[in-house]
Amino acid sequence: AGLLSGRSSSSSSSAMAIPSDGTQCEVCGSSFTMLRRRIVCSSCDRYLCAACIGSPVAAMVGVNCFCATTCPRCRDQGVQNGEFDRLRSELDGGVHVTVSFAKKAALFGAGSGARKIPAWLTMHTEEGELRWASLEQRGGRPVEEGSFSVIEILSARNMGVIIELVLKDQPSATVLEFGTSMECDSWGRYINLALDVLTPDSERASLETARASHRLREVEERRLRNEERKKQLSENLGMRYTAEAMMNEASAQGVDEAMAWHILLLKCA
């Protein structure tokens, strides 16, 4: 189970349609019989058949057997929790990063680039937050500080020595720049595990929907950019072929190259 909750439930719409009254397997929907016996996962308390709880023998012959009482989903989450705890002990002290925020547009759209803040980054697992505090201090306190809740992070993309955090209701990504690629890799894995382990069950469904919507928007944006590049390439090639044809025509008429270029520029003006 997740560290912030006692029961893990990232169920799909099809799983939600299956009753949880113990008459059917909550994974495959098969009805329980004398041969297909009901087993309760000791971690998430779901009713499952032997095949869905992870028995290879039951999967082949379709009958109950002495098998694991923890379902594959909970076992996988247990592995994730173990890796998260290991990374947490390694990275508990935090790390120096440069946090970059997109500048807000000023009057008449002026202002560009990003506001960069050298900061110390830490993960607070009890609150499920990634916190930063500026290295610049005043009166013994950071001049600036802030946090990102795991339920606000739609994606954490490792870009080599930087991690792009895409947050809910934020049009531009927040960038975390690390000193080395090794630090970036470790914290990238740590943050992505935190998204799985620390997200409360009550927020999973809505967060997964928001992340899926974000991925669809990214795909559509890439498609539009590719279409625009193709259009520009086609236009550039068309202009090139037109210029070459006009130059050849001028050359055939005995016009020197300098004059031909002059004529071409006049026609294109």
XYZ file of N, CA and C in Angstrom:
807
model
N 0.838 -1.192 0.000
C 0.000 0.000 0.000
C 0.869 1.236 0.000
N 0.323 2.388 -0.461
C 1.085 3.621 -0.508
C 1.415 4.083 0.895
N 2.442 4.923 1.020
C 2.889 5.355 2.329
C 1.913 6.318 2.980
N 1.100 7.021 2.170
C 0.151 7.962 2.739
C -1.236 7.376 2.904
N -1.410 6.101 2.603
C -2.738 5.501 2.697
C -2.624 4.025 2.984
N -3.702 3.444 3.425
C -3.675 2.041 3.789
C -4.079 1.107 2.687
N -4.746 1.615 1.619
C -5.247 0.723 0.587
C -4.957 1.322 -0.767
N -4.396 0.540 -1.651
C -4.075 1.019 -2.979
C -5.210 0.721 -3.923
N -5.637 1.733 -4.713
C -6.732 1.498 -5.645
C -6.593 2.400 -6.851
N -5.822 1.982 -7.851
C -5.746 2.699 -9.113
C -6.560 1.935 -10.127
N -7.835 1.674 -9.794
C -8.667 0.813 -10.617
C -9.111 1.520 -11.866
N -9.277 0.761 -12.923
C -9.777 1.280 -14.180
C -11.287 1.295 -14.155
N -11.887 1.867 -15.202
C -13.342 1.949 -15.258
C -13.984 0.572 -15.337
N -13.288 -0.380 -16.007
C -13.832 -1.729 -16.107
C -13.813 -2.434 -14.764
N -12.719 -2.181 -13.961
C -12.626 -2.813 -12.652
C -13.690 -2.254 -11.710
N -14.016 -0.966 -11.854
C -15.016 -0.354 -10.986
C -16.400 -0.948 -11.235
N -16.626 -1.501 -12.429
C -17.933 -2.070 -12.748
C -18.126 -3.438 -12.115
N -17.056 -4.079 -11.662
C -17.150 -5.404 -11.051
C -17.522 -5.255 -9.580
N -18.557 -5.940 -9.111
C -18.954 -5.803 -7.705
C -17.872 -6.310 -6.770
N -17.802 -5.704 -5.597
C -16.801 -6.107 -4.605
C -17.463 -6.815 -3.432
N -18.531 -7.551 -3.746
C -19.265 -8.251 -2.687
C -18.789 -9.686 -2.477
N -17.729 -10.083 -3.190
C -17.183 -11.415 -3.010
C -17.763 -12.473 -3.914
N -18.630 -12.079 -4.846
C -19.217 -13.060 -5.767
C -18.379 -13.223 -7.034
N -17.548 -12.216 -7.363
C -16.735 -12.253 -8.573
C -15.321 -11.787 -8.275
N -14.392 -12.263 -9.113
C -13.011 -11.789 -9.024
C -12.983 -10.318 -9.420
N -12.344 -9.496 -8.616
C -12.329 -8.056 -8.866
C -11.332 -7.652 -9.943
N -10.608 -8.620 -10.510
C -9.697 -8.324 -11.617
C -10.280 -8.795 -12.937
N -10.601 -10.091 -13.025
C -11.084 -10.638 -14.303
C -12.604 -10.720 -14.391
N -13.302 -10.605 -13.255
C -14.762 -10.628 -13.266
C -15.368 -12.017 -13.257
N -14.554 -13.068 -13.183
C -15.082 -14.432 -13.178
C -15.824 -14.718 -11.873
N -16.931 -15.433 -11.991
C -17.702 -15.795 -10.794
C -16.994 -16.909 -10.042
N -17.086 -16.865 -8.712
C -16.460 -17.886 -7.887
C -17.345 -19.138 -7.851
N -16.682 -20.311 -7.899
C -17.375 -21.602 -7.874
C -16.647 -22.515 -6.893
N -17.047 -23.782 -6.887
C -16.370 -24.754 -6.025
C -14.917 -24.936 -6.435
N -14.639 -24.859 -7.741
C -13.267 -25.005 -8.229
C -12.530 -23.669 -8.252
N -13.224 -22.616 -8.635
C -12.598 -21.286 -8.662
C -12.905 -20.602 -7.340
N -12.017 -20.834 -6.373
C -12.270 -20.371 -5.012
C -11.877 -18.904 -4.848
N -12.474 -18.288 -3.866
C -12.232 -16.883 -3.565
C -11.024 -16.739 -2.647
N -10.128 -15.811 -2.999
C -8.960 -15.504 -2.167
C -8.954 -14.002 -1.911
N -8.620 -13.609 -0.692
C -8.569 -12.195 -0.338
C -7.120 -11.744 -0.262
N -6.783 -10.698 -1.020
C -5.429 -10.145 -0.946
C -5.209 -9.566 0.449
N -4.138 -9.962 1.076
C -3.877 -9.531 2.451
C -3.481 -8.062 2.543
N -3.184 -7.444 1.407
C -2.768 -6.041 1.426
C -3.899 -5.091 1.053
N -4.579 -5.353 -0.083
C -5.612 -4.422 -0.549
C -7.032 -4.912 -0.263
N -7.168 -6.134 0.276
C -8.470 -6.688 0.667
C -9.429 -6.937 -0.499
N -8.901 -7.030 -1.722
C -9.777 -7.343 -2.857
C -10.002 -8.845 -2.940
N -11.173 -9.225 -3.508
C -11.467 -10.628 -3.753
C -10.957 -10.991 -5.146
N -10.078 -12.024 -5.196
C -9.505 -12.436 -6.468
C -9.542 -13.948 -6.599
N -9.518 -14.403 -7.856
C -9.376 -15.842 -8.099
C -7.890 -16.200 -8.018
N -7.592 -17.494 -7.981
C -6.207 -17.937 -7.816
C -5.321 -17.487 -8.973
N -5.859 -17.509 -10.201
C -5.063 -17.103 -11.359
C -4.675 -15.633 -11.264
N -5.621 -14.767 -10.861
C -5.352 -13.329 -10.815
C -4.508 -12.931 -9.608
N -4.477 -13.770 -8.574
C -3.631 -13.420 -7.440
C -2.185 -13.848 -7.682
N -1.971 -14.606 -8.776
C -0.588 -14.854 -9.180
C -0.120 -16.282 -9.093
N -1.028 -17.267 -9.174
C -0.613 -18.666 -9.148
C -0.447 -19.189 -10.571
N 0.765 -19.558 -11.011
C 0.952 -20.077 -12.367
C 0.208 -21.390 -12.602
N 0.093 -22.236 -11.559
C -0.623 -23.505 -11.708
C -2.101 -23.251 -11.955
N -2.677 -22.332 -11.152
C -4.091 -22.018 -11.311
C -4.368 -21.380 -12.661
N -3.433 -20.606 -13.150
C -3.611 -19.976 -14.456
C -3.713 -21.010 -15.561
N -3.012 -22.169 -15.385
C -3.027 -23.207 -16.426
C -4.244 -24.123 -16.300
N -4.572 -24.540 -15.069
C -5.625 -25.545 -14.907
C -6.949 -24.957 -14.448
N -6.927 -23.690 -13.980
C -8.167 -23.029 -13.609
C -8.741 -23.427 -12.271
N -7.948 -23.990 -11.386
C -8.456 -24.368 -10.060
C -7.616 -23.693 -8.990
N -8.154 -23.706 -7.798
C -7.463 -23.081 -6.676
C -6.273 -23.927 -6.227
N -5.323 -23.267 -5.584
C -4.161 -23.981 -5.060
C -3.600 -23.173 -3.907
N -2.561 -23.707 -3.291
C -1.886 -22.948 -2.244
C -0.970 -21.938 -2.923
N -1.361 -20.686 -2.875
C -0.595 -19.675 -3.605
C -0.464 -18.413 -2.763
N 0.241 -17.432 -3.330
C 0.508 -16.199 -2.604
C -0.793 -15.499 -2.241
N -0.850 -14.868 -1.067
C -2.052 -14.165 -0.639
C -1.959 -12.667 -0.901
N -0.927 -12.249 -1.602
C -0.794 -10.844 -1.995
C -0.871 -10.766 -3.507
N -1.713 -9.866 -4.022
C -1.905 -9.784 -5.470
C -0.694 -9.147 -6.156
N -0.538 -9.371 -7.454
C 0.626 -8.820 -8.179
C 0.744 -7.314 -8.056
N -0.385 -6.599 -8.079
C -0.320 -5.136 -7.973
C 0.283 -4.708 -6.649
N -0.135 -5.363 -5.564
C 0.393 -5.005 -4.249
C 1.852 -5.424 -4.111
N 2.208 -6.568 -4.734
C 3.613 -6.979 -4.695
C 4.487 -5.975 -5.430
N 4.015 -5.521 -6.597
C 4.778 -4.517 -7.349
C 4.907 -3.223 -6.552
N 3.817 -2.838 -5.892
C 3.866 -1.616 -5.108
C 4.795 -1.786 -3.908
N 4.857 -3.011 -3.364
C 5.792 -3.271 -2.278
C 7.233 -3.100 -2.727
N 7.522 -3.551 -3.962
C 8.871 -3.371 -4.522
C 9.165 -1.881 -4.694
N 8.166 -1.130 -5.194
C 8.334 0.315 -5.363
C 8.580 0.994 -4.017
N 7.820 0.606 -3.000
C 8.002 1.185 -1.671
C 9.402 0.906 -1.144
N 9.904 -0.332 -1.371
C 11.242 -0.681 -0.917
C 12.301 0.153 -1.609
N 12.165 0.328 -2.938
C 13.133 1.145 -3.676
C 13.049 2.603 -3.240
N 11.805 3.077 -3.006
C 11.628 4.457 -2.565
C 12.289 4.682 -1.210
N 12.122 3.739 -0.287
C 12.750 3.867 1.037
C 14.268 3.863 0.926
N 14.794 3.014 0.023
C 16.261 2.979 -0.157
C 16.770 4.311 -0.688
N 16.094 4.858 -1.703
C 16.506 6.142 -2.266
C 16.337 7.267 -1.252
N 15.272 7.165 -0.446
C 15.030 8.214 0.552
C 16.182 8.284 1.546
N 16.691 7.132 1.956
C 17.810 7.143 2.904
C 19.067 7.707 2.261
N 19.226 7.501 0.947
C 20.399 8.024 0.254
C 20.285 9.524 -0.007
N 19.063 10.006 -0.261
C 18.867 11.381 -0.700
C 18.201 12.247 0.360
N 18.136 11.731 1.585
C 17.382 12.389 2.648
C 17.891 13.798 2.933
N 19.186 14.029 2.758
C 19.753 15.338 3.091
C 19.419 16.431 2.106
N 18.957 16.074 0.924
C 18.641 17.073 -0.084
C 19.769 17.271 -1.070
N 19.598 18.233 -1.974
C 20.573 18.471 -3.035
C 20.485 19.922 -3.484
N 21.630 20.424 -3.952
C 21.663 21.791 -4.488
C 21.165 21.785 -5.924
N 20.208 22.643 -6.237
C 19.671 22.763 -7.593
C 19.503 24.244 -7.924
N 19.270 24.506 -9.197
C 18.825 25.827 -9.628
C 17.387 25.671 -10.111
N 16.461 26.348 -9.441
C 15.047 26.276 -9.799
C 14.741 27.409 -10.768
N 14.164 27.056 -11.922
C 13.848 28.054 -12.945
C 12.344 28.130 -13.148
N 11.819 29.341 -13.008
C 10.410 29.603 -13.252
C 10.286 30.512 -14.466
N 9.292 30.248 -15.301
C 9.041 31.135 -16.430
C 8.589 32.484 -15.905
N 9.170 33.544 -16.465
C 8.796 34.887 -16.046
C 7.390 35.217 -16.529
N 6.652 35.912 -15.700
C 5.333 36.360 -16.115
C 5.477 37.505 -17.111
N 4.617 37.497 -18.114
C 4.669 38.547 -19.127
C 4.357 39.897 -18.497
N 5.191 40.874 -18.827
C 4.979 42.224 -18.315
C 4.017 42.986 -19.221
N 3.896 44.301 -18.988
C 2.998 45.130 -19.786
C 3.391 45.066 -21.252
N 2.399 44.974 -22.137
C 2.601 44.868 -23.582
C 3.372 43.607 -23.961
N 3.326 42.557 -23.101
C 3.955 41.288 -23.432
C 5.456 41.273 -23.273
N 6.028 42.305 -22.641
C 7.482 42.339 -22.477
C 7.907 41.319 -21.443
N 9.174 40.963 -21.502
C 9.718 40.016 -20.548
C 9.825 38.633 -21.122
N 10.978 38.036 -21.001
C 11.192 36.699 -21.546
C 12.225 35.986 -20.694
N 12.516 34.759 -21.032
C 13.494 34.006 -20.281
C 12.891 33.410 -19.038
N 13.754 33.085 -18.066
C 13.287 32.443 -16.847
C 13.951 33.063 -15.641
N 13.251 33.014 -14.525
C 13.805 33.481 -13.258
C 14.478 32.293 -12.577
N 15.782 32.400 -12.328
C 16.556 31.282 -11.786
C 16.939 31.557 -10.339
N 16.717 30.534 -9.500
C 16.985 30.675 -8.073
C 17.861 29.508 -7.604
N 19.121 29.759 -7.216
C 19.913 28.699 -6.577
C 19.241 28.294 -5.267
N 19.001 26.996 -5.094
C 18.202 26.567 -3.946
C 18.641 25.202 -3.455
N 18.115 24.839 -2.277
C 18.317 23.516 -1.699
C 16.996 22.766 -1.797
N 17.029 21.565 -2.405
C 15.820 20.786 -2.672
C 15.749 19.595 -1.727
N 14.589 19.370 -1.120
C 14.380 18.231 -0.232
C 13.004 17.620 -0.493
N 12.876 16.335 -0.158
C 11.590 15.641 -0.247
C 11.049 15.422 1.153
N 9.813 15.871 1.398
C 9.151 15.670 2.691
C 8.055 14.632 2.489
N 8.367 13.400 2.831
C 7.480 12.286 2.508
C 6.178 12.307 3.317
N 6.237 12.759 4.561
C 5.030 12.754 5.385
C 3.956 13.659 4.794
N 4.381 14.799 4.255
C 3.435 15.734 3.640
C 3.258 15.479 2.150
N 4.098 14.616 1.564
C 4.033 14.362 0.134
C 4.402 15.591 -0.677
N 5.481 16.272 -0.266
C 5.876 17.519 -0.919
C 7.357 17.529 -1.275
N 7.645 18.155 -2.394
C 9.009 18.462 -2.818
C 9.227 19.934 -2.491
N 10.166 20.239 -1.584
C 10.337 21.616 -1.115
C 11.696 22.172 -1.536
N 11.704 23.467 -1.805
C 12.954 24.160 -2.131
C 13.056 25.430 -1.294
N 14.291 25.806 -0.994
C 14.552 27.035 -0.251
C 15.784 27.687 -0.854
N 15.699 28.986 -1.114
C 16.813 29.685 -1.756
C 18.049 29.659 -0.869
N 19.224 29.578 -1.507
C 20.474 29.614 -0.756
C 20.723 31.006 -0.188
N 20.202 32.004 -0.874
C 20.312 33.369 -0.352
C 19.424 33.512 0.878
N 20.002 34.012 1.944
C 19.251 34.138 3.193
C 19.242 35.578 3.681
N 18.272 35.853 4.515
C 18.162 37.170 5.141
C 17.631 36.956 6.551
N 18.377 37.390 7.530
C 17.970 37.176 8.920
C 17.925 35.715 9.296
N 18.796 34.895 8.685
C 18.844 33.476 8.994
C 17.754 32.651 8.343
N 16.971 33.270 7.454
C 15.896 32.557 6.759
C 16.091 32.688 5.251
N 15.667 31.662 4.485
C 15.757 31.771 3.029
C 14.946 32.964 2.525
N 15.493 33.662 1.540
C 14.771 34.799 0.965
C 13.503 34.321 0.260
N 13.595 33.172 -0.398
C 12.440 32.601 -1.077
C 12.375 31.107 -0.803
N 11.191 30.584 -0.750
C 11.002 29.145 -0.596
C 9.628 28.758 -1.132
N 9.489 27.481 -1.459
C 8.227 27.005 -2.003
C 8.183 25.491 -1.995
N 7.095 24.939 -2.507
C 6.942 23.482 -2.511
C 6.086 23.050 -3.683
N 6.229 21.779 -4.061
C 5.406 21.151 -5.088
C 4.800 19.895 -4.471
N 3.493 19.838 -4.384
C 2.838 18.634 -3.884
C 2.845 17.568 -4.973
N 2.979 16.309 -4.577
C 3.003 15.229 -5.569
C 1.693 15.154 -6.340
N 0.596 15.620 -5.731
C -0.682 15.566 -6.432
C -0.843 16.721 -7.418
N 0.164 17.627 -7.488
C 0.160 18.712 -8.469
C 1.059 18.401 -9.658
N 1.928 17.391 -9.524
C 2.921 17.105 -10.562
C 2.320 16.145 -11.591
N 2.227 16.594 -12.835
C 1.696 15.752 -13.903
C 2.791 14.905 -14.535
N 4.013 15.431 -14.599
C 5.132 14.643 -15.118
C 6.442 15.239 -14.627
N 7.448 14.374 -14.495
C 8.806 14.789 -14.122
C 9.736 14.167 -15.154
N 10.179 14.973 -16.114
C 10.927 14.463 -17.259
C 12.417 14.740 -17.086
N 13.215 13.664 -17.102
C 14.670 13.773 -16.982
C 15.255 14.162 -18.333
N 15.964 15.306 -18.373
C 16.533 15.821 -19.614
C 18.055 15.844 -19.582
N 18.666 14.997 -18.760
C 20.130 14.937 -18.699
C 20.660 15.490 -17.398
N 20.731 16.811 -17.283
C 21.108 17.445 -16.015
C 19.977 18.310 -15.482
N 18.833 18.302 -16.151
C 17.674 19.039 -15.669
C 16.448 18.117 -15.635
N 15.532 18.434 -14.741
C 14.238 17.743 -14.670
C 13.158 18.790 -14.885
N 12.290 18.534 -15.853
C 11.158 19.410 -16.117
C 9.948 18.919 -15.329
N 9.434 19.770 -14.456
C 8.224 19.446 -13.698
C 7.035 20.146 -14.353
N 6.085 19.354 -14.833
C 4.851 19.910 -15.381
C 3.811 19.837 -14.269
N 3.289 21.003 -13.890
C 2.375 21.097 -12.759
C 0.966 21.432 -13.231
N -0.009 21.021 -12.443
C -1.400 21.354 -12.736
C -1.575 22.872 -12.799
N -2.357 23.320 -13.773
C -2.730 24.737 -13.896
C -1.531 25.660 -14.092
N -0.390 25.104 -14.533
C 0.780 25.919 -14.842
C 1.087 25.789 -16.329
N 1.048 26.894 -17.097
C 1.259 26.791 -18.542
C 2.680 26.415 -18.936
N 3.659 26.767 -18.095
C 5.062 26.474 -18.407
C 5.649 25.550 -17.348
N 6.596 24.712 -17.780
C 7.232 23.767 -16.866
C 8.182 24.486 -15.915
N 8.294 23.969 -14.698
C 9.306 24.414 -13.753
C 10.521 23.518 -13.913
N 11.703 24.105 -13.980
C 12.920 23.352 -14.283
C 13.807 23.259 -13.044
N 14.267 22.053 -12.759
C 15.251 21.814 -11.697
C 16.565 21.441 -12.363
N 17.578 22.281 -12.201
C 18.895 22.026 -12.822
C 19.861 21.508 -11.764
N 20.430 20.328 -12.017
C 21.331 19.674 -11.059
C 22.792 19.889 -11.457
N 23.685 19.610 -10.512
C 25.107 19.805 -10.783
C 25.690 18.747 -11.686
N 25.188 17.503 -11.585
C 25.696 16.404 -12.399
C 24.541 15.568 -12.924
N 24.812 14.815 -13.989
C 23.784 13.932 -14.541
C 23.458 12.800 -13.563
N 24.434 12.391 -12.739
C 24.186 11.331 -11.758
C 23.169 11.788 -10.714
N 23.324 13.024 -10.238
C 22.346 13.568 -9.298
C 20.970 13.677 -9.950
N 20.970 14.101 -11.198
C 19.703 14.251 -11.917
C 19.012 12.897 -12.077
N 19.772 11.855 -12.426
C 19.198 10.518 -12.599
C 18.602 10.013 -11.277
N 19.362 10.176 -10.180
C 18.899 9.689 -8.878
C 17.632 10.407 -8.444
N 17.619 11.726 -8.561
C 16.447 12.486 -8.135
C 15.291 12.325 -9.106
N 15.584 12.116 -10.392
C 14.497 11.850 -11.339
C 13.769 10.575 -10.979
N 14.529 9.518 -10.658
C 13.921 8.254 -10.244
C 13.172 8.423 -8.922
N 13.761 9.172 -8.006
C 13.167 9.402 -6.689
C 11.826 10.130 -6.818
N 11.781 11.186 -7.616
C 10.553 11.969 -7.784
C 9.468 11.132 -8.446
N 9.830 10.375 -9.485
C 8.826 9.563 -10.175
C 8.291 8.445 -9.281
N 9.154 7.873 -8.437
C 8.660 6.896 -7.464
C 7.733 7.560 -6.455
N 8.071 8.789 -6.063
C 7.229 9.511 -5.104
C 5.839 9.746 -5.677
N 5.748 9.984 -6.980
C 4.436 10.196 -7.595
C 3.564 8.949 -7.454
N 4.184 7.764 -7.518
C 3.433 6.521 -7.374
C 3.168 6.170 -5.912
N 4.188 6.352 -5.072
C 4.103 5.868 -3.692
C 3.348 6.835 -2.776
N 3.539 8.143 -2.972
C 2.999 9.122 -2.028
C 1.637 9.689 -2.416
N 1.159 9.378 -3.620
C -0.152 9.899 -4.020
C -1.253 9.219 -3.207
N -2.062 9.975 -2.494
C -3.166 9.355 -1.728
C -4.149 8.662 -2.667
N -4.760 7.594 -2.196
C -5.702 6.838 -3.023
C -6.864 7.710 -3.501
N -7.280 8.663 -2.651
C -8.411 9.516 -3.012
C -8.106 10.426 -4.192
N -6.807 10.616 -4.499
C -6.413 11.522 -5.574
C -5.964 10.787 -6.834
N -5.822 9.455 -6.764
C -5.230 8.720 -7.870
C -6.026 8.835 -9.168
N -7.323 8.624 -9.080
C -8.146 8.609 -10.294
C -8.099 9.954 -11.014
N -8.306 11.048 -10.272
C -8.312 12.372 -10.897
C -6.933 12.735 -11.423
N -5.874 12.320 -10.698
C -4.516 12.637 -11.134
C -4.151 11.859 -12.393
N -4.541 10.581 -12.445
C -4.268 9.795 -13.641
C -5.007 10.363 -14.849
N -6.238 10.857 -14.630
C -6.991 11.494 -15.721
C -6.293 12.754 -16.200
N -5.812 13.567 -15.259
C -5.107 14.806 -15.622
C -3.811 14.503 -16.355
N -3.084 13.451 -15.921
C -1.838 13.089 -16.596
C -2.098 12.565 -17.999
N -3.159 11.771 -18.154
C -3.500 11.270 -19.485
C -3.877 12.415 -20.405
N -4.628 13.391 -19.887
C -5.004 14.562 -20.678
C -3.769 15.362 -21.081
N -2.821 15.486 -20.144
C -1.579 16.204 -20.452
C -0.786 15.495 -21.544
N -0.713 14.168 -21.480
C 0.014 13.420 -22.516
C -0.636 13.602 -23.883
N -1.966 13.613 -23.925
C -2.666 13.843 -25.192
C -2.378 15.234 -25.743
N -2.339 16.245 -24.843
C -2.011 17.605 -25.286
C -0.596 17.675 -25.846
N 0.346 16.977 -25.187
C 1.725 16.968 -25.685
C 1.804 16.343 -27.066
N 1.093 15.225 -27.263
C 1.094 14.560 -28.575
C 0.523 15.490 -29.641
N -0.578 16.178 -29.322
C -1.202 17.090 -30.283
C -0.288 18.278 -30.596
N 0.395 18.806 -29.559
C 1.321 19.919 -29.784
C 2.483 19.499 -30.669
N 3.010 18.287 -30.449
C 4.101 17.793 -31.306
C 3.622 17.618 -32.737
N 2.386 17.122 -32.889
C 1.850 16.944 -34.241
C 1.726 18.283 -34.967
N 1.229 19.293 -34.259
C 1.079 20.616 -34.869
C 2.430 21.222 -35.219
N 3.422 21.031 -34.327
C 4.765 21.541 -34.634
C 5.357 20.860 -35.858
N 5.162 19.541 -35.960
C 5.666 18.809 -37.118
C 4.980 19.259 -38.397
N 3.671 19.507 -38.324
C 2.942 19.995 -39.495
C 3.461 21.356 -39.926
N 3.754 22.218 -38.942
C 4.271 23.546 -39.269
C 5.660 23.455 -39.906
N 6.502 22.536 -39.381
C 7.838 22.349 -39.973
C 7.733 21.842 -41.405
N 6.821 20.897 -41.639
C 6.626 20.377 -42.990
C 6.166 21.476 -43.941
N 5.272 22.321 -43.447
C 4.759 23.417 -44.271
C 5.880 24.387 -44.636
N 6.693 24.747 -43.625
C 7.806 25.658 -43.881
C 8.816 25.048 -44.840
N 9.101 23.744 -44.656
C 10.048 23.067 -45.540
C 9.521 23.051 -46.966
N 8.226 22.779 -47.114
C 7.621 22.746 -48.446
C 7.680 24.116 -49.104
N 7.391 25.158 -48.309
C 7.450 26.510 -48.859
C 8.867 26.893 -49.251
N 9.837 26.527 -48.418
C 11.236 26.846 -48.726
C 11.709 26.122 -49.977
N 11.304 24.840 -50.098
C 11.688 24.088 -51.295
C 11.044 24.690 -52.541
N 9.771 25.110 -52.402
C 9.098 25.727 -53.538
C 9.790 26.998 -53.989
N 10.198 27.833 -53.027
C 10.914 29.063 -53.363
C 12.256 28.758 -54.014
N 12.921 27.698 -53.522
C 14.223 27.336 -54.089
C 14.077 26.899 -55.541
N 13.063 26.030 -55.808
C 12.872 25.558 -57.172
C 12.478 26.703 -58.098
N 11.656 27.643 -57.588
C 11.262 28.799 -58.385
C 12.471 29.659 -58.717
N 13.334 29.880 -57.721
C 14.534 30.687 -57.943
C 15.456 30.028 -58.964
N 15.644 28.701 -58.838
C 16.521 28.004 -59.779
C 15.967 28.077 -61.201
N 14.643 27.937 -61.337
C 14.037 28.006 -62.667
C 14.214 29.381 -63.281
N 14.035 30.438 -62.474
C 14.189 31.789 -62.981
C 15.635 32.087 -63.344
N 16.576 31.558 -62.541
C 17.997 31.746 -62.844
C 18.366 31.040 -64.139
N 17.842 29.830 -64.346
C 18.133 29.094 -65.578
C 17.563 29.816 -66.796
N 16.357 30.365 -66.613
C 15.737 31.091 -67.717
C 16.543 32.339 -68.078
N 16.997 33.059 -67.043
C 17.800 34.251 -67.294
C 19.124 33.897 -67.946
N 19.731 32.796 -67.509
C 21.003 32.362 -68.101
C 20.821 31.995 -69.558
N 19.702 31.339 -69.883
C 19.446 30.961 -71.265
C 19.255 32.185 -72.155
N 18.805 33.292 -71.566
C 18.594 34.518 -72.328
C 19.850 35.372 -72.393
N 20.959 34.852 -71.831
C 22.233 35.558 -71.902
C 22.411 36.638 -70.863
N 21.562 36.620 -69.799
C 21.695 37.617 -68.735
C 22.742 37.129 -67.746
N 23.687 38.017 -67.338
C 24.714 37.559 -66.395
C 24.105 37.303 -65.025
N 24.873 36.630 -64.146
C 24.339 36.161 -62.860
C 23.910 37.300 -61.953
N 24.689 38.383 -61.912
C 24.347 39.507 -61.039
C 23.027 40.131 -61.464
N 22.852 40.330 -62.772
C 21.612 40.901 -63.256
C 20.439 39.954 -63.017
N 20.687 38.629 -63.172
C 19.628 37.650 -62.942
C 19.138 37.706 -61.501
N 20.059 37.822 -60.535
C 19.677 37.934 -59.134
C 18.881 39.215 -58.885
N 19.282 40.276 -59.548
C 18.576 41.544 -59.398
C 17.124 41.417 -59.892
N 16.970 40.770 -61.030
C 15.635 40.564 -61.576
C 14.801 39.690 -60.638
N 15.440 38.651 -60.098
C 14.736 37.737 -59.204
C 14.253 38.468 -57.964
N 15.098 39.301 -57.384
C 14.716 40.062 -56.182
C 13.568 41.017 -56.469
N 13.580 41.636 -57.656
C 12.499 42.532 -58.033
C 11.177 41.790 -58.153
N 11.205 40.578 -58.703
C 9.991 39.799 -58.878
C 9.442 39.290 -57.557
N 10.370 39.006 -56.631
C 9.940 38.465 -55.329
C 9.478 39.574 -54.371
N 9.825 40.833 -54.692
C 9.485 41.950 -53.797
C 7.980 42.203 -53.787
